[in-house]
Short mmCIF file of N, CA and C in Angstrom, two decimals:
data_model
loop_
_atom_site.label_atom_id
_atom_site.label_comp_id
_atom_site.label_asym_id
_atom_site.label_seq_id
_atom_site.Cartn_x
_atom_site.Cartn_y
_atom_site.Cartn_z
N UNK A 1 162.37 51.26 110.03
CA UNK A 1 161.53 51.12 108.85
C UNK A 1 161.96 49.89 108.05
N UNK A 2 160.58 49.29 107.49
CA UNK A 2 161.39 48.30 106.85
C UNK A 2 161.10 48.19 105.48
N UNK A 3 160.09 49.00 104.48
CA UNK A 3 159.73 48.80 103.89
C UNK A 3 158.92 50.63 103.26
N UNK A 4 159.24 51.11 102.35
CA UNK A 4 158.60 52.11 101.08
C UNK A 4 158.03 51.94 100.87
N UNK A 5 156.69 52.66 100.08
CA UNK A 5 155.71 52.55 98.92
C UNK A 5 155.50 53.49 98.35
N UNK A 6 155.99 54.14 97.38
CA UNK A 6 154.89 55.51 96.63
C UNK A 6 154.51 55.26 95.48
N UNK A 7 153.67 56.24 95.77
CA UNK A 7 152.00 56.31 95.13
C UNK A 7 151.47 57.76 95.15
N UNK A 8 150.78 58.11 93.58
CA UNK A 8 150.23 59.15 93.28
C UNK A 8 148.83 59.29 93.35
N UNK A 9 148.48 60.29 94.44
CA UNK A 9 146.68 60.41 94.40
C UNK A 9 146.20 61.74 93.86
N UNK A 10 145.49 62.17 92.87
CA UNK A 10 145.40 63.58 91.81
C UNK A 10 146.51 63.98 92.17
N UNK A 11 147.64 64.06 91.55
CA UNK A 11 148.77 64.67 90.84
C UNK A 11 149.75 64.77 92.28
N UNK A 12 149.20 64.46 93.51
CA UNK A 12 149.99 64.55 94.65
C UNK A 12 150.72 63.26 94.82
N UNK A 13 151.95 63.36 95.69
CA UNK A 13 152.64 62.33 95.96
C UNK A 13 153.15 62.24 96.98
N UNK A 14 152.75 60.61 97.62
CA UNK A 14 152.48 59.93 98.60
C UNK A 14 153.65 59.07 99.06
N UNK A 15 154.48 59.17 100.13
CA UNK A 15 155.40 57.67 100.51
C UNK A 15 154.45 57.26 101.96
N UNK A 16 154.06 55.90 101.97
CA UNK A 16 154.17 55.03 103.09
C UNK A 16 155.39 54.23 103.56
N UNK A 17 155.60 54.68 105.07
CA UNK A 17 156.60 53.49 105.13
C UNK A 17 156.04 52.74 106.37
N UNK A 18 156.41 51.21 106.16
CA UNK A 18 156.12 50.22 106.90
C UNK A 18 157.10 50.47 108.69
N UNK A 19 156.30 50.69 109.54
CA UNK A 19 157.42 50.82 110.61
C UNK A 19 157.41 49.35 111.57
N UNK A 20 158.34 48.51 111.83
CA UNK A 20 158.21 47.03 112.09
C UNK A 20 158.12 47.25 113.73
N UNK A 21 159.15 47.79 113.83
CA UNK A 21 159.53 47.95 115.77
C UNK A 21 160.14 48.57 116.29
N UNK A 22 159.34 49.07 117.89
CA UNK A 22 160.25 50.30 118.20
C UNK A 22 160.82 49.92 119.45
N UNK A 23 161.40 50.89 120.27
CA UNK A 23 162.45 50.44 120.73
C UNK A 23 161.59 49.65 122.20
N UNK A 24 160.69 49.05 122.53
CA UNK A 24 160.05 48.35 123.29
C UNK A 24 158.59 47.72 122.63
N UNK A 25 158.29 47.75 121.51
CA UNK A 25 156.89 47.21 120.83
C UNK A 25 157.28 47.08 119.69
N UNK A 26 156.36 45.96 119.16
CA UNK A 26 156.20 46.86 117.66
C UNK A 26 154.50 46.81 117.65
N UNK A 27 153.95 47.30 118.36
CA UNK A 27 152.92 48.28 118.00
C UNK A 27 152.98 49.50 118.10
N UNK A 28 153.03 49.88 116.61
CA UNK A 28 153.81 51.48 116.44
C UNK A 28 152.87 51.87 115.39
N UNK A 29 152.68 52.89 114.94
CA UNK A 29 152.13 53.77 113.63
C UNK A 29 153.09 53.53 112.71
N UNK A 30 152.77 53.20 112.09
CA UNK A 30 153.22 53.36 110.16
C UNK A 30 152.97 54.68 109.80
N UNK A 31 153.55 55.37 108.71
CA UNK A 31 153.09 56.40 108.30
C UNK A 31 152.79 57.05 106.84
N UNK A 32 152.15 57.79 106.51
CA UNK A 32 152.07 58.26 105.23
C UNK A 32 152.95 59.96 105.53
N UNK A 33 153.43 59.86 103.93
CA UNK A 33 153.96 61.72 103.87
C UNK A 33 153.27 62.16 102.60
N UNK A 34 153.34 62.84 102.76
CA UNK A 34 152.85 64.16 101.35
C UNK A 34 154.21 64.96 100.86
N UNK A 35 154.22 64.85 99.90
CA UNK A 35 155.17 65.78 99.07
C UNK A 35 154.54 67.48 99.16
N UNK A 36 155.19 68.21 99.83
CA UNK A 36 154.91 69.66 99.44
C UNK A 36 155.35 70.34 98.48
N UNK A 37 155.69 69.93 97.52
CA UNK A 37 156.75 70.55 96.38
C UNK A 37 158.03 71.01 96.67
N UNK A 38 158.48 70.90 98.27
CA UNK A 38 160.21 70.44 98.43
C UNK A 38 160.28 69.59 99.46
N UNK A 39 159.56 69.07 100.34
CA UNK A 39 159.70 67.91 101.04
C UNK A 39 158.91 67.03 101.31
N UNK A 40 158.97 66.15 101.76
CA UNK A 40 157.96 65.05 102.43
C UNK A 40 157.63 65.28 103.88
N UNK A 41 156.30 65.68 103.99
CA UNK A 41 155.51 66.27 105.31
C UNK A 41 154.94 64.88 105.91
N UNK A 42 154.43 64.51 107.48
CA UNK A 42 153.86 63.52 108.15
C UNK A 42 152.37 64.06 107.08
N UNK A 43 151.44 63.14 106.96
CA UNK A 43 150.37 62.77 106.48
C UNK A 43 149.45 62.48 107.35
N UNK A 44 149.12 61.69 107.43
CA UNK A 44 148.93 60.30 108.23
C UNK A 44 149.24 59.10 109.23
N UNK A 45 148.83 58.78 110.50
CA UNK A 45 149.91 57.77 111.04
C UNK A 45 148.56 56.74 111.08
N UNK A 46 149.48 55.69 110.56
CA UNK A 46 148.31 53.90 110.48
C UNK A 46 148.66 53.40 111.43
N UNK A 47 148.27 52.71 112.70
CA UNK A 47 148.65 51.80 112.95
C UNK A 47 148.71 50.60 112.25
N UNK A 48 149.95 49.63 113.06
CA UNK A 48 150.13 48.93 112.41
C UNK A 48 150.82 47.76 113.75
N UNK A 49 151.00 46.29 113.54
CA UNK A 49 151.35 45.22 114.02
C UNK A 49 153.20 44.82 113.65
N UNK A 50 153.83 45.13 113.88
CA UNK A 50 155.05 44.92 113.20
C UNK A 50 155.13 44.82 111.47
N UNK A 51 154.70 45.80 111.00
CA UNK A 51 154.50 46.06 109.56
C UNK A 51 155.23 45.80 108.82
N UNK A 52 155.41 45.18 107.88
CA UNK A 52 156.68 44.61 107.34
C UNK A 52 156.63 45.66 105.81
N UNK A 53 155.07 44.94 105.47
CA UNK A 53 155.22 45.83 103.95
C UNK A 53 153.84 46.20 103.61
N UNK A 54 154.35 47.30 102.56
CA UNK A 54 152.82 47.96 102.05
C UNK A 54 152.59 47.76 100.95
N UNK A 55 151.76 47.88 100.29
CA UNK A 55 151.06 47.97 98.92
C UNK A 55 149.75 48.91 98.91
N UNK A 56 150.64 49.67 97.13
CA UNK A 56 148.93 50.16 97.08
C UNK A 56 148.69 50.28 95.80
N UNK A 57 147.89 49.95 95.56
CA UNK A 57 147.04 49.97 94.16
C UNK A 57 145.97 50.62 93.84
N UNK A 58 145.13 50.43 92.60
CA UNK A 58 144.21 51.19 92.19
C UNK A 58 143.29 50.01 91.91
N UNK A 59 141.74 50.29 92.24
CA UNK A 59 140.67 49.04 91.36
C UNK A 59 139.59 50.55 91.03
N UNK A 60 139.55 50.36 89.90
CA UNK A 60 137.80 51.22 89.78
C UNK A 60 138.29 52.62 90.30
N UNK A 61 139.37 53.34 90.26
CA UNK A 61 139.71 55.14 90.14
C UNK A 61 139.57 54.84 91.54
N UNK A 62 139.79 53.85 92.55
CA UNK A 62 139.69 53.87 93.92
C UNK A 62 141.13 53.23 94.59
N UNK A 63 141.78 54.48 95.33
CA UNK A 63 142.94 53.70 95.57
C UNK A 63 143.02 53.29 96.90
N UNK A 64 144.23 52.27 97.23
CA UNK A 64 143.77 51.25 98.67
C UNK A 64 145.64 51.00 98.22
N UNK A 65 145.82 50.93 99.95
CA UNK A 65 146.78 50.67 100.54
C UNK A 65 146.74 49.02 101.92
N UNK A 66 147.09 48.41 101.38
CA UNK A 66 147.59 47.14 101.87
C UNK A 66 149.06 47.04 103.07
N UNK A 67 149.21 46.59 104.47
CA UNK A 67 150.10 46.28 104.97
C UNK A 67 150.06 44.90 105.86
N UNK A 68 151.29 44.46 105.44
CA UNK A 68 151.42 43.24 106.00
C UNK A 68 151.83 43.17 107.15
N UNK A 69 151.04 42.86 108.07
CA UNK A 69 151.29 42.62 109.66
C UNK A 69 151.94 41.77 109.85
N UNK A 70 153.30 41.91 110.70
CA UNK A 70 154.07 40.23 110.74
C UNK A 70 153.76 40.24 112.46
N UNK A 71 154.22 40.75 113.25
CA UNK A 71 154.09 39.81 114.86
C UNK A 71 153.91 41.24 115.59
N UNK A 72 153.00 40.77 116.47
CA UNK A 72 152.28 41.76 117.53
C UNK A 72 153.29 42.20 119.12
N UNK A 73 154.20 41.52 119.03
CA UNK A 73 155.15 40.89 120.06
C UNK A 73 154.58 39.62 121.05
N UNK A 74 153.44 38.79 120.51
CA UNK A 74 152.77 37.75 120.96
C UNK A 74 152.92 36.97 120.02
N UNK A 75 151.98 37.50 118.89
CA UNK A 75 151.45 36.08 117.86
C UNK A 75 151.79 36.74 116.19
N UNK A 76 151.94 35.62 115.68
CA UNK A 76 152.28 35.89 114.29
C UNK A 76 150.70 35.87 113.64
N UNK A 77 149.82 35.28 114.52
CA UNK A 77 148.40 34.90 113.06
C UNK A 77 147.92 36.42 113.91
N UNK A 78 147.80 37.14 112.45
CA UNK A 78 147.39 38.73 112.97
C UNK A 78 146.57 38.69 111.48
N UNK A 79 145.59 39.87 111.63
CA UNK A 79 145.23 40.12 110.40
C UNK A 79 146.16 41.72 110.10
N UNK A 80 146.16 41.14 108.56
CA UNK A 80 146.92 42.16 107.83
C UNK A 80 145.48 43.08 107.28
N UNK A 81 145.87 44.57 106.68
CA UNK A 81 144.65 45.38 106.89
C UNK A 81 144.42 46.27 106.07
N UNK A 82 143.36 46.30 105.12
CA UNK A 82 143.30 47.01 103.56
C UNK A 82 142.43 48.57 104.22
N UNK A 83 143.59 49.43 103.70
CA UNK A 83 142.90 50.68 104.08
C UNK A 83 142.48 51.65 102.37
N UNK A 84 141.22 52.36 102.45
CA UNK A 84 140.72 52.71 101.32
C UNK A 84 140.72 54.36 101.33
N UNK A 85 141.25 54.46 100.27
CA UNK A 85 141.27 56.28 99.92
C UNK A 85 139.78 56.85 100.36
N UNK A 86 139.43 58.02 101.10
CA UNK A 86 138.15 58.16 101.07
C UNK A 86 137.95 59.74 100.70
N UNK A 87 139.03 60.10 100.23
CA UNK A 87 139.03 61.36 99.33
C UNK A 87 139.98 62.07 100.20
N UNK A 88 140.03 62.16 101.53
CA UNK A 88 140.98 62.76 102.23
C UNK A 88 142.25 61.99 103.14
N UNK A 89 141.43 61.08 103.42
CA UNK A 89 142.57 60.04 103.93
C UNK A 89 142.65 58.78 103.70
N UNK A 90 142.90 57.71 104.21
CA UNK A 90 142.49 56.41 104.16
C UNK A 90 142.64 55.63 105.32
N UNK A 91 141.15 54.60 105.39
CA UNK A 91 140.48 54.28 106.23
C UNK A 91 140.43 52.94 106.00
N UNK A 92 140.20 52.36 107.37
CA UNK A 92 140.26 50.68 107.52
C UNK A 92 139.03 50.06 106.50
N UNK A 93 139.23 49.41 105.69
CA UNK A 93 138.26 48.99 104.89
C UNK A 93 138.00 47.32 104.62
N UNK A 94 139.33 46.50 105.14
CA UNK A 94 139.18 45.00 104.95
C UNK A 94 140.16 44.33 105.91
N UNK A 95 139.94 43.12 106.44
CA UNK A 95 141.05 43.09 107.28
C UNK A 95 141.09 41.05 107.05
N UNK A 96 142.73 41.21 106.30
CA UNK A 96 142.83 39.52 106.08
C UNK A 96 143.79 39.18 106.84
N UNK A 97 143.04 37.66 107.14
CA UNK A 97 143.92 36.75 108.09
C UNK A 97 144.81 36.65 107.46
N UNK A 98 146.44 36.46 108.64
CA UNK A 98 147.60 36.33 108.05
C UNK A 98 148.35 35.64 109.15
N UNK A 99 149.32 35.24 108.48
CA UNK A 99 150.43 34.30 109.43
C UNK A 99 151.88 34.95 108.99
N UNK A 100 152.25 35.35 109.99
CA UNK A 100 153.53 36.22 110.34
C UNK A 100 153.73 36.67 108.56
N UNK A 101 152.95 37.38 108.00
CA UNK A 101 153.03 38.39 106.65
C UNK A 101 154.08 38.41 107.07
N UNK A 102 154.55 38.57 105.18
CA UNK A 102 156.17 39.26 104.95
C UNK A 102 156.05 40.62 103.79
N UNK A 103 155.58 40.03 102.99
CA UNK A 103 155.34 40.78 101.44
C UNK A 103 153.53 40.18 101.29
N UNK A 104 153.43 41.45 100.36
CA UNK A 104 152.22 41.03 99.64
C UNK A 104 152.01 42.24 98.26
N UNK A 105 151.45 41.42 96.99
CA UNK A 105 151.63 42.44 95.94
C UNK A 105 150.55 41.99 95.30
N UNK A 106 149.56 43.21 94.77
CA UNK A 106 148.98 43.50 93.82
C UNK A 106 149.46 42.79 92.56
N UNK A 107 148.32 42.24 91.68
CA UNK A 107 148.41 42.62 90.23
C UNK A 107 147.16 41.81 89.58
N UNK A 108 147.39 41.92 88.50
CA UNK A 108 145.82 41.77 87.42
C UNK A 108 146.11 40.66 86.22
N UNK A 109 145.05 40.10 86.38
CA UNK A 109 144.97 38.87 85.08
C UNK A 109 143.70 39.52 84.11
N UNK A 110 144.17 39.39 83.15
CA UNK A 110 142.88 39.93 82.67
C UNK A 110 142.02 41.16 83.18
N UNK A 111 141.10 41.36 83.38
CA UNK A 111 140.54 42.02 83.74
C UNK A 111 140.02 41.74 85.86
N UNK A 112 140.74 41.20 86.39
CA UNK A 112 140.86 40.41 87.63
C UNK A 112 141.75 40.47 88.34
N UNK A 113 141.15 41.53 89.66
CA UNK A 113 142.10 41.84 90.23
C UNK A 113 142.65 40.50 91.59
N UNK A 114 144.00 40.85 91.85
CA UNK A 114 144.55 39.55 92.60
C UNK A 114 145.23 40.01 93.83
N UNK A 115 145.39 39.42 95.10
CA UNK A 115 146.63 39.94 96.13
C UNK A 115 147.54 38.56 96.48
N UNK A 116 148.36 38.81 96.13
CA UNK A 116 149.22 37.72 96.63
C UNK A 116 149.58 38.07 98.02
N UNK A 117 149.57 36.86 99.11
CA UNK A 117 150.05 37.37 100.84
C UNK A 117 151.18 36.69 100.64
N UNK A 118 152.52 36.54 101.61
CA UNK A 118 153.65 35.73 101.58
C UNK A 118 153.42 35.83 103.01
N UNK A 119 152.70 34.78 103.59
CA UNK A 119 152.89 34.36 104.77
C UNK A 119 154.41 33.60 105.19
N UNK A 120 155.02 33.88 106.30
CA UNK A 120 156.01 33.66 106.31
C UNK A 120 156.65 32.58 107.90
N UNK A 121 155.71 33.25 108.89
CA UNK A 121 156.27 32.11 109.93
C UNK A 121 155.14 32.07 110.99
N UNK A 122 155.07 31.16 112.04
CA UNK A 122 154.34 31.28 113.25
C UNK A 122 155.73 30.93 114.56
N UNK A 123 154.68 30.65 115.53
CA UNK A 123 155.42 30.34 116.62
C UNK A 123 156.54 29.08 116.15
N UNK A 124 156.08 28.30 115.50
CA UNK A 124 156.72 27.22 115.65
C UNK A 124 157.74 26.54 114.38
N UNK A 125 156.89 27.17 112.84
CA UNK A 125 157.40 26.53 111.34
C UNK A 125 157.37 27.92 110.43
N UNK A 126 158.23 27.57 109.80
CA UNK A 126 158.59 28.82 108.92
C UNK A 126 158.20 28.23 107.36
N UNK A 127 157.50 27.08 107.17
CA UNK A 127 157.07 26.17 105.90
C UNK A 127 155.60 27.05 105.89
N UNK A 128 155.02 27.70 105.37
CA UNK A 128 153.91 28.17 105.76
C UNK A 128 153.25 28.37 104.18
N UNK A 129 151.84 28.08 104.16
CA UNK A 129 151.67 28.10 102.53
C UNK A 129 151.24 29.83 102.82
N UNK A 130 151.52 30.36 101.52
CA UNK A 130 151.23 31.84 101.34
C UNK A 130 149.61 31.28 100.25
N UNK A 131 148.88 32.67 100.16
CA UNK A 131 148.13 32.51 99.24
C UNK A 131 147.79 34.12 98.45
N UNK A 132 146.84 33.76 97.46
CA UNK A 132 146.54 34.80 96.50
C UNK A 132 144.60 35.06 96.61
N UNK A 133 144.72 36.11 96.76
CA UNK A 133 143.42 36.60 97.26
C UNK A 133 142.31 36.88 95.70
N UNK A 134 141.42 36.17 95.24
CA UNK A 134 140.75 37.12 94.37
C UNK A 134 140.12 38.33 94.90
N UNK A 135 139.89 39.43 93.92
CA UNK A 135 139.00 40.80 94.53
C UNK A 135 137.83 40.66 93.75
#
């Protein structure tokens, strides 16, 4: 694992963790847990591309979970992949181009929501411009 996230959906509570690579891929499931009121239960399993990191936020009482895909065990330009609460689970809903993702984080200007990506490497240069997504 390389990476946490929790997050509250009606009064329940949620950890994602980013799973990068397993012991021959890293195309592996990521996963969500649920808090049962004494432990953290499997949820959910996402796939995911060597997952580095998650994010999740809220726009409009609608919450969405973000993970950054870093390398497929081929290629670093993968798309990273916005999944959307749909009352029971969450589902593939956007999918942005990325270059070997590292981090990526939510936040708001004003009334304007933003994603910052931290693109981080390809095959060849690790100089890589990151960018910031308007929503």
């Amino acid at each position: 694992a390389r990476d946490w996230e929790h997050f509250v959906i009606d009064n329940s509570h949620y950890l994602v963790v980013a799973n990068y690579q397993g012991s021959s891929s890293r195309l592996l499931n990521s996963e969500v847990f649920k808090w049962n009121g004494t432990q953290f239960l499997s949820f959910q399993l996402i796939p995911t591309k060597g997952g580095l990191s998650w994010q999740h936020f809220v726009i409009y009482d609608t919450h969405y979970l973000v993970v950054a895909n870093h390398y497929d065990d081929t290629t670093h330009f993968l798309n990273s992949e916005v999944f959307k609460w749909d009352g029971a689970q969450f589902v593939s809903f956007q999918l942005i181009p990325t270059i070997g993702a590292r981090g990526l984080r939510h936040f708001m200007i004003d009334d304007t929501h933003y994603l910052a990506v931290a693109n981080y490497r390809d095959s060849s240069s690790r100089f890589l411009n990151s960018e910031v997504l308007k929503w």
